[in-house]
Structures are given as structure tokens and as C-alpha cells.
Amino acid sequence: MLGKKLVTAQKRGETRALCLGLGMVACSMMMYFFIGITIVPFYTKSVWTTETLCKVLKANIKDKVFCPNSEGSEDEEIFPYPCLQVWVNLTASGQEVMLYQTEDTLEKNPKCSYVPDKSENSKEVKARIETIASNFKKYQTFPCYYDPGGTQTNAILSRLYPSKGLLFAFLWPTLMFTGGCLIVVLVKISQYVSALSAWQ
């Protein structure tokens, strides 16, 4: 009687462990799919792939410009902000190009190097942009990215999704997938050993 209870409990534990492993594999596959349709296209679409050194030539704040907070925004969501323009010299090619914060900045407003988020307090936006401009003037040389193919004749300060960020995004689903497969394999080995022992 006790042996039957132990066998039943063992089968229940194996079933739960098997469900856990398969669930982990399924969740990791969903995470792979989500990363594949969100982060990977932005990473592959970016042409600013080569890192070089940028030397600041000038950093000027122009008159206020208007920029919508998001695509398809209403007119009342369009907010003005000072336009910071930063021109740099690429060490790799010697070209004088305009610097943008990220790839997204160029799409939002190609006239400005920095596009702030929508803010109710225009003084904070102005102070932030002035601080950024003073930092560029203070730190004359810094790493940046440019397009080696020449499709984009400008540079960006940082990539939205760098190679390290992409690898880190794939790390957790990979660990979950490996753990789930390991649990399934261990359960199958346990079932095989139990069946072999019972047969003997």
C-alpha cells in the first residue's frame, strides 16, 4: 500500500516537473518571438554601426521649434522647445556632420540634435538643453557612431539597441529555454530509470 502511494506521488511530481519544463520552454519561445518583432528590426534597420571618436566643432541653441510628442498627435500636443544643434568632426573620415542623440531623434526632428520629451514646465526643458550644450562644450571628444556606407551623412551619440543590449535581451529567454529543456530531460531520464528498475 505504501509503495503504491510512493509511486503515485512520484508520478504526480514528474507530471508537475514536466509541465513546468514545457511551460518554461513555451514562455521562452514567446519571449524570442516578442524580441524578434520588436527589438531586432530596430537593430537591423540602424545603419550607424561603426564607432569612432567625435570632436565637437560647435554646439548652438537656435530659436524654439515645434515638435509633436508622438506620431499622429493632436495640435494641442505639439510643444515648443529650444533647438540644440551640435556639429562634430568624425575622426575616422574627417567629415563635419551633425550629431543626434539616437536614431529616433533624427526621425522626430532632423533639425535638432536633441528632442526632449513633452513637459509642462518649459523652464526645465530649457535648463536641460542648456546643460547638454554646456556638457558638449566641456567634453570636446567622445565616442559616437556613424554610417560607414555613407547612406546617412550624420552621427549619433548612442544607439537605441546596441549589440550588448541585444545580447542581454536574448540572455533571459535563453536561460529559461535551457532550464526548461534540462527539466524535461531529467524527468524523462527519471521515468526511464524507474521503468527499467521495475522491469528488472
CSV table of C-alpha atoms in Angstrom, one decimal:
chain,number,residue,atom,x,y,z
A,1,MET,CA,0.0,0.0,0.0
A,2,LEU,CA,2.8,2.4,0.9
A,3,GLY,CA,4.7,1.5,-2.3
A,4,LYS,CA,1.6,2.4,-4.4
A,5,LYS,CA,1.3,5.8,-2.6
A,6,LEU,CA,5.0,6.5,-3.3
A,7,VAL,CA,4.7,5.6,-6.9
A,8,THR,CA,1.6,7.8,-7.3
A,9,ALA,CA,3.3,10.7,-5.6
A,10,GLN,CA,6.4,10.2,-7.8
A,11,LYS,CA,4.2,10.2,-10.9
A,12,ARG,CA,2.5,13.4,-9.8
A,13,GLY,CA,5.8,15.1,-9.1
A,14,GLU,CA,7.1,14.0,-12.5
A,15,THR,CA,4.0,15.3,-14.2
A,16,ARG,CA,4.3,18.7,-12.5
A,17,ALA,CA,8.0,18.9,-13.3
A,18,LEU,CA,7.3,18.1,-16.9
A,19,CYS,CA,4.6,20.7,-17.1
A,20,LEU,CA,7.0,23.2,-15.5
A,21,GLY,CA,9.7,22.4,-18.0
A,22,LEU,CA,7.3,22.6,-21.0
A,23,GLY,CA,5.9,25.9,-19.7
A,24,MET,CA,9.4,27.4,-19.4
A,25,VAL,CA,10.1,26.3,-23.0
A,26,ALA,CA,6.8,27.8,-24.2
A,27,CYS,CA,7.4,31.1,-22.4
A,28,SER,CA,11.0,31.4,-23.7
A,29,MET,CA,9.7,30.8,-27.3
A,30,MET,CA,7.1,33.6,-26.7
A,31,MET,CA,9.9,35.9,-25.5
A,32,TYR,CA,12.0,35.1,-28.5
A,33,PHE,CA,9.1,35.9,-30.8
A,34,PHE,CA,8.4,39.2,-28.9
A,35,ILE,CA,12.1,40.2,-29.1
A,36,GLY,CA,12.2,39.2,-32.8
A,37,ILE,CA,9.3,41.5,-33.8
A,38,THR,CA,10.2,44.5,-31.6
A,39,ILE,CA,14.0,44.9,-30.9
A,40,VAL,CA,15.6,43.0,-33.7
A,41,PRO,CA,14.0,45.1,-36.6
A,42,PHE,CA,15.2,48.3,-34.9
A,43,TYR,CA,18.7,46.9,-34.5
A,44,THR,CA,19.0,45.6,-38.1
A,45,LYS,CA,17.5,48.8,-39.5
A,46,SER,CA,20.1,51.0,-37.9
A,47,VAL,CA,22.9,52.0,-40.3
A,48,TRP,CA,25.0,53.7,-37.6
A,49,THR,CA,27.1,50.6,-36.8
A,50,THR,CA,30.7,51.8,-36.7
A,51,GLU,CA,32.1,53.5,-33.6
A,52,THR,CA,34.6,56.3,-33.9
A,53,LEU,CA,35.6,59.5,-32.0
A,54,CYS,CA,33.7,62.7,-32.5
A,55,LYS,CA,35.2,66.1,-31.8
A,56,VAL,CA,32.8,69.0,-31.1
A,57,LEU,CA,33.1,71.9,-33.6
A,58,LYS,CA,30.1,73.9,-32.3
A,59,ALA,CA,27.1,73.5,-30.1
A,60,ASN,CA,24.5,76.2,-30.6
A,61,ILE,CA,20.9,76.7,-29.3
A,62,LYS,CA,18.6,78.0,-32.0
A,63,ASP,CA,15.2,79.5,-31.7
A,64,LYS,CA,12.3,77.4,-30.4
A,65,VAL,CA,10.9,74.8,-32.8
A,66,PHE,CA,7.7,72.8,-32.6
A,67,CYS,CA,7.6,69.0,-32.4
A,68,PRO,CA,4.7,66.6,-31.7
A,69,ASN,CA,5.1,64.3,-28.7
A,70,SER,CA,4.2,61.3,-30.8
A,71,GLU,CA,3.1,60.4,-34.3
A,72,GLY,CA,-0.5,61.3,-35.1
A,73,SER,CA,-0.6,63.8,-32.2
A,74,GLU,CA,-3.3,66.4,-31.9
A,75,ASP,CA,-2.3,70.1,-32.4
A,76,GLU,CA,-2.5,70.9,-28.7
A,77,GLU,CA,0.1,68.2,-28.0
A,78,ILE,CA,2.7,70.0,-30.2
A,79,PHE,CA,5.1,71.7,-27.8
A,80,PRO,CA,7.9,74.2,-28.4
A,81,TYR,CA,11.5,73.7,-27.2
A,82,PRO,CA,14.9,75.3,-27.9
A,83,CYS,CA,16.7,73.6,-30.8
A,84,LEU,CA,20.1,72.4,-30.0
A,85,GLN,CA,22.4,71.8,-33.0
A,86,VAL,CA,25.7,70.0,-32.4
A,87,TRP,CA,28.3,69.8,-35.2
A,88,VAL,CA,31.2,67.3,-34.9
A,89,ASN,CA,34.2,66.2,-36.8
A,90,LEU,CA,34.4,62.4,-37.3
A,91,THR,CA,37.9,61.1,-36.6
A,92,ALA,CA,37.5,58.2,-38.9
A,93,SER,CA,36.7,60.2,-42.1
A,94,GLY,CA,37.4,63.8,-41.1
A,95,GLN,CA,33.9,64.8,-42.1
A,96,GLU,CA,32.0,67.6,-40.4
A,97,VAL,CA,28.5,66.2,-39.6
A,98,MET,CA,25.6,66.9,-37.4
A,99,LEU,CA,25.3,64.8,-34.2
A,100,TYR,CA,22.0,63.4,-33.0
A,101,GLN,CA,21.2,61.7,-29.7
A,102,THR,CA,19.8,58.5,-31.1
A,103,GLU,CA,18.3,57.1,-34.3
A,104,ASP,CA,14.9,58.1,-33.0
A,105,THR,CA,16.0,61.8,-32.7
A,106,LEU,CA,16.6,62.0,-36.4
A,107,GLU,CA,13.1,60.7,-37.2
A,108,LYS,CA,11.4,63.0,-34.7
A,109,ASN,CA,13.2,66.2,-35.8
A,110,PRO,CA,16.2,66.2,-38.2
A,111,LYS,CA,16.9,69.9,-37.5
A,112,CYS,CA,17.8,69.4,-33.8
A,113,SER,CA,20.4,67.2,-32.1
A,114,TYR,CA,18.2,66.6,-29.1
A,115,VAL,CA,14.4,66.2,-28.8
A,116,PRO,CA,13.1,66.4,-25.2
A,117,ASP,CA,10.0,64.6,-24.0
A,118,LYS,CA,6.8,66.5,-23.6
A,119,SER,CA,7.0,68.6,-20.4
A,120,GLU,CA,4.5,71.0,-18.9
A,121,ASN,CA,7.4,73.1,-17.5
A,122,SER,CA,9.2,74.8,-20.4
A,123,LYS,CA,11.9,76.1,-18.0
A,124,GLU,CA,13.0,72.6,-17.1
A,125,VAL,CA,13.3,71.7,-20.8
A,126,LYS,CA,15.3,74.9,-21.5
A,127,ALA,CA,17.6,74.3,-18.5
A,128,ARG,CA,18.2,70.6,-19.6
A,129,ILE,CA,19.1,71.6,-23.1
A,130,GLU,CA,21.4,74.3,-21.9
A,131,THR,CA,23.1,71.8,-19.6
A,132,ILE,CA,23.5,69.4,-22.5
A,133,ALA,CA,25.0,72.1,-24.7
A,134,SER,CA,27.5,73.1,-21.9
A,135,ASN,CA,28.5,69.4,-21.5
A,136,PHE,CA,29.3,69.1,-25.2
A,137,LYS,CA,31.4,72.2,-25.0
A,138,LYS,CA,33.1,70.9,-21.9
A,139,TYR,CA,33.8,67.4,-23.2
A,140,GLN,CA,35.1,68.0,-26.6
A,141,THR,CA,35.9,64.4,-27.7
A,142,PHE,CA,33.7,61.4,-27.1
A,143,PRO,CA,32.7,58.1,-28.8
A,144,CYS,CA,29.9,58.2,-31.4
A,145,TYR,CA,28.5,56.1,-34.2
A,146,TYR,CA,28.4,56.8,-37.9
A,147,ASP,CA,27.2,55.1,-41.1
A,148,PRO,CA,30.3,53.6,-42.9
A,149,GLY,CA,28.2,53.1,-46.1
A,150,GLY,CA,27.5,56.7,-46.4
A,151,THR,CA,23.7,56.4,-46.5
A,152,GLN,CA,23.4,58.8,-43.6
A,153,THR,CA,25.8,61.8,-43.5
A,154,ASN,CA,25.5,62.4,-39.8
A,155,ALA,CA,26.4,60.7,-36.5
A,156,ILE,CA,24.6,59.6,-33.4
A,157,LEU,CA,25.7,59.7,-29.8
A,158,SER,CA,24.3,56.3,-28.7
A,159,ARG,CA,22.4,53.5,-30.4
A,160,LEU,CA,18.9,52.6,-29.1
A,161,TYR,CA,19.7,48.9,-29.3
A,162,PRO,CA,23.5,48.2,-29.2
A,163,SER,CA,24.9,44.8,-29.7
A,164,LYS,CA,25.4,44.3,-25.9
A,165,GLY,CA,21.8,45.3,-25.3
A,166,LEU,CA,20.6,42.8,-27.9
A,167,LEU,CA,22.6,40.0,-26.4
A,168,PHE,CA,21.3,40.9,-22.9
A,169,ALA,CA,17.7,40.8,-24.3
A,170,PHE,CA,18.3,37.3,-25.6
A,171,LEU,CA,20.0,36.1,-22.3
A,172,TRP,CA,16.9,35.6,-20.2
A,173,PRO,CA,14.8,33.6,-22.7
A,174,THR,CA,17.9,31.5,-23.5
A,175,LEU,CA,18.4,30.7,-19.8
A,176,MET,CA,14.7,29.9,-19.4
A,177,PHE,CA,14.7,27.7,-22.5
A,178,THR,CA,17.8,25.8,-21.3
A,179,GLY,CA,16.4,25.3,-17.9
A,180,GLY,CA,13.1,24.1,-19.3
A,181,CYS,CA,14.8,21.6,-21.6
A,182,LEU,CA,17.0,20.4,-18.7
A,183,ILE,CA,13.9,19.8,-16.5
A,184,VAL,CA,12.2,17.8,-19.3
A,185,VAL,CA,15.3,15.7,-20.0
A,186,LEU,CA,15.8,15.0,-16.3
A,187,VAL,CA,12.2,13.9,-15.9
A,188,LYS,CA,12.5,11.6,-18.9
A,189,ILE,CA,15.7,10.1,-17.5
A,190,SER,CA,13.9,9.6,-14.2
A,191,GLN,CA,11.0,7.9,-15.9
A,192,TYR,CA,13.3,5.7,-17.9
A,193,VAL,CA,15.3,4.6,-14.8
A,194,SER,CA,12.1,3.9,-12.9
A,195,ALA,CA,10.7,1.8,-15.8
A,196,LEU,CA,14.0,-0.1,-16.1
A,197,SER,CA,14.1,-0.8,-12.4
A,198,ALA,CA,10.5,-2.0,-12.4
A,199,TRP,CA,11.2,-4.3,-15.4
A,200,GLN,CA,14.2,-5.8,-13.7
